[in-house]
PDB file of C-alpha atoms in Angstrom:
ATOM      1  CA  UNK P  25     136.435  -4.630  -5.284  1.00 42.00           C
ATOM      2  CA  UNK P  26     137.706  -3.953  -1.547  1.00 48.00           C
ATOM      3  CA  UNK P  27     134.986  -2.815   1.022  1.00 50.00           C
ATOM      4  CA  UNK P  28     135.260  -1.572   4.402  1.00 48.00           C
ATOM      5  CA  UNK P  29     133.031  -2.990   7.071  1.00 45.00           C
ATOM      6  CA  UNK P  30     132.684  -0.502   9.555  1.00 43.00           C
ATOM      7  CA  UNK P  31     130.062  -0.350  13.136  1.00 42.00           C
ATOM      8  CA  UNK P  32     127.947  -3.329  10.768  1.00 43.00           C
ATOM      9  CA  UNK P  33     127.520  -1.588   7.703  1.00 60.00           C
ATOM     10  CA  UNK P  34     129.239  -1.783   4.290  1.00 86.00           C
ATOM     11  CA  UNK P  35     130.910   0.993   3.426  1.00 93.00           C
ATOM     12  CA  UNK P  36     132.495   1.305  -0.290  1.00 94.00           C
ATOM     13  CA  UNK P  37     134.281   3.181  -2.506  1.00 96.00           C
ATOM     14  CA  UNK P  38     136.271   3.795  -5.830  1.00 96.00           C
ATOM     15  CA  UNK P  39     139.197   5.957  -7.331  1.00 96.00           C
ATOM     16  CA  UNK P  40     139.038   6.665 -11.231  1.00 95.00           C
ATOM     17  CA  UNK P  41     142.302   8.506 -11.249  1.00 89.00           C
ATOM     18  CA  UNK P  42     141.094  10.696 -14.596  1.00 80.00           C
ATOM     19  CA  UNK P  43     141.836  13.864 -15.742  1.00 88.00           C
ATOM     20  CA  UNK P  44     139.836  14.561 -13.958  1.00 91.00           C
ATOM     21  CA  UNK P  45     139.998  12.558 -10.582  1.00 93.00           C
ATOM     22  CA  UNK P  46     136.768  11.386  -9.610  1.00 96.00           C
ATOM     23  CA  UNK P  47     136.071   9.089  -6.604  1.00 97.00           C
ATOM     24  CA  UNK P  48     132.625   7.149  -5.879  1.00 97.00           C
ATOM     25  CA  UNK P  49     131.560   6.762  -1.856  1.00 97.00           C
ATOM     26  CA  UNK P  50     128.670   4.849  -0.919  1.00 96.00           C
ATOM     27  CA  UNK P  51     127.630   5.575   2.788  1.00 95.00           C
ATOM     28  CA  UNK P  52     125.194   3.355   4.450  1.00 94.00           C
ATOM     29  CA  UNK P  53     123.373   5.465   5.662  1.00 91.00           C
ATOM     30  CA  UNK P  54     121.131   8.767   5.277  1.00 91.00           C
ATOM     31  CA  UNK P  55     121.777  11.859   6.787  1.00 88.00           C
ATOM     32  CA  UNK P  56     119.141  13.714   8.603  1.00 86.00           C
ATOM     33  CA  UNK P  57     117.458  16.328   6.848  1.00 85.00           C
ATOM     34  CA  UNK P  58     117.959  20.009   7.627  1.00 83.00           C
ATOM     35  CA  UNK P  59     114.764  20.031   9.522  1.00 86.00           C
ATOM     36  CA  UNK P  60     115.867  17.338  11.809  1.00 86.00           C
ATOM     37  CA  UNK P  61     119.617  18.279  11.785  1.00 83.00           C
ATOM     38  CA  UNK P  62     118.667  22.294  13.220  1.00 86.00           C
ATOM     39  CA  UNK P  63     116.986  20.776  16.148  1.00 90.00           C
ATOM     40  CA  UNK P  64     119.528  18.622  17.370  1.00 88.00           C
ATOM     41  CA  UNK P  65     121.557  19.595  20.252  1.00 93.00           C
ATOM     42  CA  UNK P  66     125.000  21.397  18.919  1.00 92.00           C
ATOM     43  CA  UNK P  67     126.914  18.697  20.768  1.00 94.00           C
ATOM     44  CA  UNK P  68     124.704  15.976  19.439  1.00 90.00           C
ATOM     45  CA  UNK P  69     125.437  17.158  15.512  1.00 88.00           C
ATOM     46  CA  UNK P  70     128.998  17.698  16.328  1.00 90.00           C
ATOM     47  CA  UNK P  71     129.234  14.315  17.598  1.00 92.00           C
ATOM     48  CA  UNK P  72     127.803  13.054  14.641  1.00 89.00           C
ATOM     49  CA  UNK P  73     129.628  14.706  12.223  1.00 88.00           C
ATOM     50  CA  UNK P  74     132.693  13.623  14.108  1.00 93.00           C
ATOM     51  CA  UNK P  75     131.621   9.878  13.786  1.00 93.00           C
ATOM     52  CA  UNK P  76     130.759  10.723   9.763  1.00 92.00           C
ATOM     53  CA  UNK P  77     134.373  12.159   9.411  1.00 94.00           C
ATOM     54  CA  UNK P  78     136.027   9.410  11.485  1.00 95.00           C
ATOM     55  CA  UNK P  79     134.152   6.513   9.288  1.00 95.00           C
ATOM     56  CA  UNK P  80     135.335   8.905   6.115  1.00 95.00           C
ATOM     57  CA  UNK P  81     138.730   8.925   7.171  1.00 96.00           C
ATOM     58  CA  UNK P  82     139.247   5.549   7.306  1.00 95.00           C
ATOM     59  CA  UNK P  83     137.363   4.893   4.302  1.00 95.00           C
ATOM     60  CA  UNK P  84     140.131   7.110   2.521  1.00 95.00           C
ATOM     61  CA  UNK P  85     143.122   5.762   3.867  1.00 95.00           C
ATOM     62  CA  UNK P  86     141.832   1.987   2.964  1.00 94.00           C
ATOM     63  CA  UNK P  87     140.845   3.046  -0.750  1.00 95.00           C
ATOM     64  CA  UNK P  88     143.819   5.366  -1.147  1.00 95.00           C
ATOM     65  CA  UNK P  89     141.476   8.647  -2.021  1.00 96.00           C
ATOM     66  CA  UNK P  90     143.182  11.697  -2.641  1.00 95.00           C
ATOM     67  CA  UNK P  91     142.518  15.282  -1.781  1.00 96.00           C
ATOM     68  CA  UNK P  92     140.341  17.606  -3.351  1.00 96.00           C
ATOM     69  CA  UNK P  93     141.065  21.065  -3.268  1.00 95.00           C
ATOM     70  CA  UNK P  94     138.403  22.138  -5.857  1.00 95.00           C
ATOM     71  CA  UNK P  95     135.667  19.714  -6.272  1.00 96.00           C
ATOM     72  CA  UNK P  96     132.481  19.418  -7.176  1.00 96.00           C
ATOM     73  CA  UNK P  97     130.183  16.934  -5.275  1.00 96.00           C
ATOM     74  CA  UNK P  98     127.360  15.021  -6.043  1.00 96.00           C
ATOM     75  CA  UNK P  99     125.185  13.454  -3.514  1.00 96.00           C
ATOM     76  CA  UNK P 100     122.574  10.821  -4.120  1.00 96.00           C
ATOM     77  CA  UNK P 101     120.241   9.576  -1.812  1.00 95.00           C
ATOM     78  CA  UNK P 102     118.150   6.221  -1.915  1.00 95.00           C
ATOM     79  CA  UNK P 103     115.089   6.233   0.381  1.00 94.00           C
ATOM     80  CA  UNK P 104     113.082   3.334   1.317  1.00 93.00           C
ATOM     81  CA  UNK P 105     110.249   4.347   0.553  1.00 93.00           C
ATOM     82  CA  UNK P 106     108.875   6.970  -2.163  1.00 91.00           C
ATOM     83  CA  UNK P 107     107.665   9.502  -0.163  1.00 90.00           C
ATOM     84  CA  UNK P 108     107.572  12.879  -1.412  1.00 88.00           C
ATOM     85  CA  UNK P 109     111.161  15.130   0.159  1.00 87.00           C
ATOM     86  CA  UNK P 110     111.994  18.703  -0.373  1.00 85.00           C
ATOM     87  CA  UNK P 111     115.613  19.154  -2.225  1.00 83.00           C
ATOM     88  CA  UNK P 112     116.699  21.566  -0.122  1.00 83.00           C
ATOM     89  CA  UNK P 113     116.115  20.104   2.868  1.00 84.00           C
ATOM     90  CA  UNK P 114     118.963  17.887   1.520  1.00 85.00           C
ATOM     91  CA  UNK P 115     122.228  20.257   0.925  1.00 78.00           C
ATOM     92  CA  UNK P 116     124.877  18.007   2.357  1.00 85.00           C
ATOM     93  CA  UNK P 117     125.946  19.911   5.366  1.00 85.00           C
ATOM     94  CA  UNK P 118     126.543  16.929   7.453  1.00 85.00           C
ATOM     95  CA  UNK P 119     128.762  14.750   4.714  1.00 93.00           C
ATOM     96  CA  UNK P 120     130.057  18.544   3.292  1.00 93.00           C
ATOM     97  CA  UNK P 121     131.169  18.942   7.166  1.00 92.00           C
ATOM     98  CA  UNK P 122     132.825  15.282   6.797  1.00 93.00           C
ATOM     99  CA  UNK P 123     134.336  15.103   3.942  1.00 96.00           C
ATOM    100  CA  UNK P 124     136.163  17.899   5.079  1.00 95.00           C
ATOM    101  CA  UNK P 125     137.226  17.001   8.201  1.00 94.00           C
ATOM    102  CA  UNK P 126     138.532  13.501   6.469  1.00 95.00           C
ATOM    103  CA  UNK P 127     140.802  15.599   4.541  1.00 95.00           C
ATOM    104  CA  UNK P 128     138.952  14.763   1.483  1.00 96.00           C
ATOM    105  CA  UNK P 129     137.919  17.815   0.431  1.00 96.00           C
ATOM    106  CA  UNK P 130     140.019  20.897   1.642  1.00 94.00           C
ATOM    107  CA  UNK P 131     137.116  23.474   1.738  1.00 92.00           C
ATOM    108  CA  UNK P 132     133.400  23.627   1.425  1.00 89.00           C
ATOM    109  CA  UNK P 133     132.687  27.095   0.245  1.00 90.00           C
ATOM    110  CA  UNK P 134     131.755  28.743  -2.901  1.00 90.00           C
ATOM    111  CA  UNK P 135     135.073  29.589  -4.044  1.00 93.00           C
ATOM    112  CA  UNK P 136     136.546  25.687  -4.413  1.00 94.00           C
ATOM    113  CA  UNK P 137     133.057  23.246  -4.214  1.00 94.00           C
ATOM    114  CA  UNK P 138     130.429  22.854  -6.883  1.00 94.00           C
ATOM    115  CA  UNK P 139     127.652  21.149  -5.091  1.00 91.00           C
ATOM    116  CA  UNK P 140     125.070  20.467  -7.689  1.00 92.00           C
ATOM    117  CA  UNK P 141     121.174  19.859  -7.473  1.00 91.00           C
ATOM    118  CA  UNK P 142     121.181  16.311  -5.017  1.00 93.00           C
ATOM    119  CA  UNK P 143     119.639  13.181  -6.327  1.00 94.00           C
ATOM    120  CA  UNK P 144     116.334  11.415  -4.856  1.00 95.00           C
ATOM    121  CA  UNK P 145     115.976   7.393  -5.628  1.00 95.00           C
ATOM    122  CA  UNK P 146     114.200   4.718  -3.790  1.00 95.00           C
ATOM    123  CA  UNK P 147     115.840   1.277  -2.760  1.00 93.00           C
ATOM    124  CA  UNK P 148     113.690  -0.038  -0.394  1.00 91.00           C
ATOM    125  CA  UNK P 149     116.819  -3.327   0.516  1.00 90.00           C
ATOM    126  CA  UNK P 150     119.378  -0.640   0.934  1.00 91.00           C
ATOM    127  CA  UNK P 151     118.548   3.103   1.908  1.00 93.00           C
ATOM    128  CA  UNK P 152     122.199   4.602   1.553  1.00 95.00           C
ATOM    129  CA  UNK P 153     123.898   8.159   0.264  1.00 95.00           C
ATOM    130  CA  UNK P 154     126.468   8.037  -2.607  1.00 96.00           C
ATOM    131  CA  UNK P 155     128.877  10.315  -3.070  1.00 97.00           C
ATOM    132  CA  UNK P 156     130.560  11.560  -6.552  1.00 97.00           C
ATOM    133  CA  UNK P 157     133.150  13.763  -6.077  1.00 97.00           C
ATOM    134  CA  UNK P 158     135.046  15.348  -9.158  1.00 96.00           C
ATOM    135  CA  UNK P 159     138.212  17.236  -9.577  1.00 92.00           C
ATOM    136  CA  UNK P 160     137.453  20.956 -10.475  1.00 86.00           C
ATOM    137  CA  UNK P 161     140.125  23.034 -12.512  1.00 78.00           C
TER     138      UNK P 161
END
């Protein structure tokens, strides 16, 4: 298993070429949640997704991930703590607006992503987001 050391943190991923594709991502990090994300300065967020697609990009040219055109994607968040957290104030947007700016993912609308229901766990060593994307015919 290969992983990509990037800024200090362990980034990793995996290809199971299919049918269907699918390709594993774990991102060490959380994203901020929509609450947070709306009040951040527009240059701040675009920044930041910049930096997100940047670390993506690289992740996908050192673990040879293809493009998506239709996909569906699964997130998964681990928390540190168990704390109570509203789903929807965890949709993706900032790894949705990444992944497709790495090229991983050609589109995030409704027409060519499935983005289902996200995922809430609790690691308290390793808060992190992993990503499942799947081919979609």
């Amino acid at each position: 298993m290969r992983r990509l050391n990037m800024e200090h943190n362990t980034w990793d991923a995996k290809v199971y070429p299919g049918p269907p594709c699918q390709v594993w991502i774990s991102i060490p990090t959380l994203p901020p949640s929509l609450n947070v994300w709306t009040r951040k300065h527009w240059r701040i967020r675009h920044q930041e997704v910049e930096e997100m697609a940047r670390n993506l990009k690289l992740l996908a040219l050192s673990f040879n991930i293809p493009r998506f055109e239709k996909a569906e994607v699964k997130l998964t968040y681990y928390f540190r703590d168990k704390r109570r957290r509203d789903p929807d104030n965890y949709v993706g947007k900032f790894i949705l607006d990444g992944l497709r700016k790495a090229g991983i993912i050609a589109e995030d609308n409704a027409e060519v992503l499935r983005l289902p229901q996200p995922e809430f766990k609790i690691d308290p060593q390793a808060p992190r987001t992993e990503v499942i994307i799947r081919e979609w015919t």
